[in-house]
Amino acid sequence: YEDEKFAYVAATRLPAPAPDADADAGADGEAPAGPAVPRVVRHPQIRKGQVLLDLCTPEGTLRRETVTKRHGAGYRRARDTAWGDTWPPPPAAPGAD
């Protein structure tokens, strides 16, 4: 049993502007934001042969995903996932273990 430390609140007066599909860079020269990905909202529950992840999706819904040993590299990365990380995580660099 563990108490959760955070709550999420998102508020806006106006809808967020849609990203421009033709733009290669943001207004300040930064790279455009990538597609929204789910975030881990609880500490991953590591069980024997599986990891349970509670995710907040870009649509604003909660989803539980089970990653098993059959997922191979995904399972290993799920064990190292922490609260607040994106899921699935970005691909690891070649040769980085």
PDB file of C-alpha atoms in Angstrom:
ATOM      1  CA  TYR A   1       0.000   0.000   0.000  1.00  0.00           C
ATOM      2  CA  GLU A   2       1.343   3.378  -0.937  1.00  0.00           C
ATOM      3  CA  ASP A   3      -0.192   6.856  -0.902  1.00  0.00           C
ATOM      4  CA  GLU A   4      -0.053   8.729  -4.175  1.00  0.00           C
ATOM      5  CA  LYS A   5       1.756  12.046  -3.933  1.00  0.00           C
ATOM      6  CA  PHE A   6       0.175  14.053  -6.736  1.00  0.00           C
ATOM      7  CA  ALA A   7      -3.102  14.994  -8.377  1.00  0.00           C
ATOM      8  CA  TYR A   8      -3.511  16.402 -11.865  1.00  0.00           C
ATOM      9  CA  VAL A   9      -5.560  19.420 -12.867  1.00  0.00           C
ATOM     10  CA  ALA A  10      -5.540  20.950 -16.333  1.00  0.00           C
ATOM     11  CA  ALA A  11      -7.506  24.115 -16.980  1.00  0.00           C
ATOM     12  CA  THR A  12      -7.788  26.479 -19.905  1.00  0.00           C
ATOM     13  CA  ARG A  13      -9.993  29.369 -20.891  1.00  0.00           C
ATOM     14  CA  LEU A  14      -9.731  28.679 -24.590  1.00  0.00           C
ATOM     15  CA  PRO A  15      -9.126  25.502 -26.560  1.00  0.00           C
ATOM     16  CA  ALA A  16      -5.479  24.786 -27.251  1.00  0.00           C
ATOM     17  CA  PRO A  17      -4.453  25.793 -30.780  1.00  0.00           C
ATOM     18  CA  ALA A  18      -4.065  22.916 -33.207  1.00  0.00           C
ATOM     19  CA  PRO A  19      -0.459  22.356 -34.303  1.00  0.00           C
ATOM     20  CA  ASP A  20       0.296  23.462 -37.853  1.00  0.00           C
ATOM     21  CA  ALA A  21       0.897  20.314 -39.916  1.00  0.00           C
ATOM     22  CA  ASP A  22       3.063  22.216 -42.440  1.00  0.00           C
ATOM     23  CA  ALA A  23       5.415  23.817 -39.925  1.00  0.00           C
ATOM     24  CA  ASP A  24       8.859  22.269 -39.545  1.00  0.00           C
ATOM     25  CA  ALA A  25       9.758  24.308 -36.477  1.00  0.00           C
ATOM     26  CA  GLY A  26       7.987  26.245 -33.767  1.00  0.00           C
ATOM     27  CA  ALA A  27       7.762  30.040 -33.694  1.00  0.00           C
ATOM     28  CA  ASP A  28      10.901  30.292 -31.576  1.00  0.00           C
ATOM     29  CA  GLY A  29      12.944  27.930 -33.765  1.00  0.00           C
ATOM     30  CA  GLU A  30      12.426  24.839 -31.627  1.00  0.00           C
ATOM     31  CA  ALA A  31      11.450  21.508 -33.098  1.00  0.00           C
ATOM     32  CA  PRO A  32       7.691  20.967 -33.250  1.00  0.00           C
ATOM     33  CA  ALA A  33       6.102  18.948 -30.505  1.00  0.00           C
ATOM     34  CA  GLY A  34       5.663  15.300 -31.382  1.00  0.00           C
ATOM     35  CA  PRO A  35       2.407  13.429 -31.082  1.00  0.00           C
ATOM     36  CA  ALA A  36       0.981  13.267 -27.589  1.00  0.00           C
ATOM     37  CA  VAL A  37       1.749  10.013 -25.784  1.00  0.00           C
ATOM     38  CA  PRO A  38       0.332   8.492 -22.591  1.00  0.00           C
ATOM     39  CA  ARG A  39       2.049   9.203 -19.262  1.00  0.00           C
ATOM     40  CA  VAL A  40       2.453   6.932 -16.262  1.00  0.00           C
ATOM     41  CA  VAL A  41       0.355   8.353 -13.392  1.00  0.00           C
ATOM     42  CA  ARG A  42       1.172   5.791 -10.675  1.00  0.00           C
ATOM     43  CA  HIS A  43       4.252   3.910  -9.684  1.00  0.00           C
ATOM     44  CA  PRO A  44       4.418   0.833 -11.933  1.00  0.00           C
ATOM     45  CA  GLN A  45       3.287  -2.327 -10.158  1.00  0.00           C
ATOM     46  CA  ILE A  46       5.954  -4.929 -10.806  1.00  0.00           C
ATOM     47  CA  ARG A  47       4.640  -8.476 -10.473  1.00  0.00           C
ATOM     48  CA  LYS A  48       6.145 -11.844 -11.297  1.00  0.00           C
ATOM     49  CA  GLY A  49       6.395 -11.869 -15.090  1.00  0.00           C
ATOM     50  CA  GLN A  50       4.410  -8.677 -15.662  1.00  0.00           C
ATOM     51  CA  VAL A  51       4.331  -4.938 -15.025  1.00  0.00           C
ATOM     52  CA  LEU A  52       1.061  -3.022 -14.585  1.00  0.00           C
ATOM     53  CA  LEU A  53       1.089   0.586 -15.796  1.00  0.00           C
ATOM     54  CA  ASP A  54      -1.674   3.122 -15.098  1.00  0.00           C
ATOM     55  CA  LEU A  55      -1.625   5.625 -17.962  1.00  0.00           C
ATOM     56  CA  CYS A  56      -3.245   8.989 -18.640  1.00  0.00           C
ATOM     57  CA  THR A  57      -3.978   9.074 -22.371  1.00  0.00           C
ATOM     58  CA  PRO A  58      -3.927  12.177 -24.611  1.00  0.00           C
ATOM     59  CA  GLU A  59      -7.736  11.893 -24.786  1.00  0.00           C
ATOM     60  CA  GLY A  60      -7.884  12.466 -21.018  1.00  0.00           C
ATOM     61  CA  THR A  61      -8.854   8.935 -20.004  1.00  0.00           C
ATOM     62  CA  LEU A  62      -7.127   6.516 -17.655  1.00  0.00           C
ATOM     63  CA  ARG A  63      -5.986   3.175 -19.024  1.00  0.00           C
ATOM     64  CA  ARG A  64      -4.208   0.244 -17.404  1.00  0.00           C
ATOM     65  CA  GLU A  65      -1.695  -1.564 -19.579  1.00  0.00           C
ATOM     66  CA  THR A  66      -0.130  -4.906 -18.737  1.00  0.00           C
ATOM     67  CA  VAL A  67       3.360  -5.561 -20.087  1.00  0.00           C
ATOM     68  CA  THR A  68       4.435  -9.204 -19.821  1.00  0.00           C
ATOM     69  CA  LYS A  69       7.740 -10.987 -20.294  1.00  0.00           C
ATOM     70  CA  ARG A  70       6.561 -11.949 -23.773  1.00  0.00           C
ATOM     71  CA  HIS A  71       7.000  -8.293 -24.753  1.00  0.00           C
ATOM     72  CA  GLY A  72      10.793  -8.774 -24.417  1.00  0.00           C
ATOM     73  CA  ALA A  73      12.516  -5.375 -24.576  1.00  0.00           C
ATOM     74  CA  GLY A  74       9.236  -3.622 -23.705  1.00  0.00           C
ATOM     75  CA  TYR A  75       9.039  -5.621 -20.476  1.00  0.00           C
ATOM     76  CA  ARG A  76      12.590  -4.675 -19.521  1.00  0.00           C
ATOM     77  CA  ARG A  77      11.855  -1.003 -20.221  1.00  0.00           C
ATOM     78  CA  ALA A  78       8.551  -1.172 -18.291  1.00  0.00           C
ATOM     79  CA  ARG A  79      10.428  -2.355 -15.175  1.00  0.00           C
ATOM     80  CA  ASP A  80      12.611   0.774 -15.383  1.00  0.00           C
ATOM     81  CA  THR A  81       9.682   3.135 -15.987  1.00  0.00           C
ATOM     82  CA  ALA A  82       8.886   5.637 -13.242  1.00  0.00           C
ATOM     83  CA  TRP A  83       5.982   7.873 -12.351  1.00  0.00           C
ATOM     84  CA  GLY A  84       5.585  10.691 -14.909  1.00  0.00           C
ATOM     85  CA  ASP A  85       7.428   8.920 -17.735  1.00  0.00           C
ATOM     86  CA  THR A  86       5.911   8.567 -21.180  1.00  0.00           C
ATOM     87  CA  TRP A  87       4.748   5.163 -22.375  1.00  0.00           C
ATOM     88  CA  PRO A  88       5.891   3.707 -24.596  1.00  0.00           C
ATOM     89  CA  PRO A  89       9.264   5.334 -23.937  1.00  0.00           C
ATOM     90  CA  PRO A  90      11.299   6.640 -26.865  1.00  0.00           C
ATOM     91  CA  PRO A  91      13.463   3.980 -28.536  1.00  0.00           C
ATOM     92  CA  ALA A  92      16.797   3.363 -26.851  1.00  0.00           C
ATOM     93  CA  ALA A  93      19.940   4.404 -28.699  1.00  0.00           C
ATOM     94  CA  PRO A  94      21.760   1.511 -30.387  1.00  0.00           C
ATOM     95  CA  GLY A  95      24.337  -0.035 -28.079  1.00  0.00           C
ATOM     96  CA  ALA A  96      22.961   1.702 -24.972  1.00  0.00           C
ATOM     97  CA  ASP A  97      22.042  -0.947 -22.380  1.00  0.00           C
TER      98      ASP A  97
END
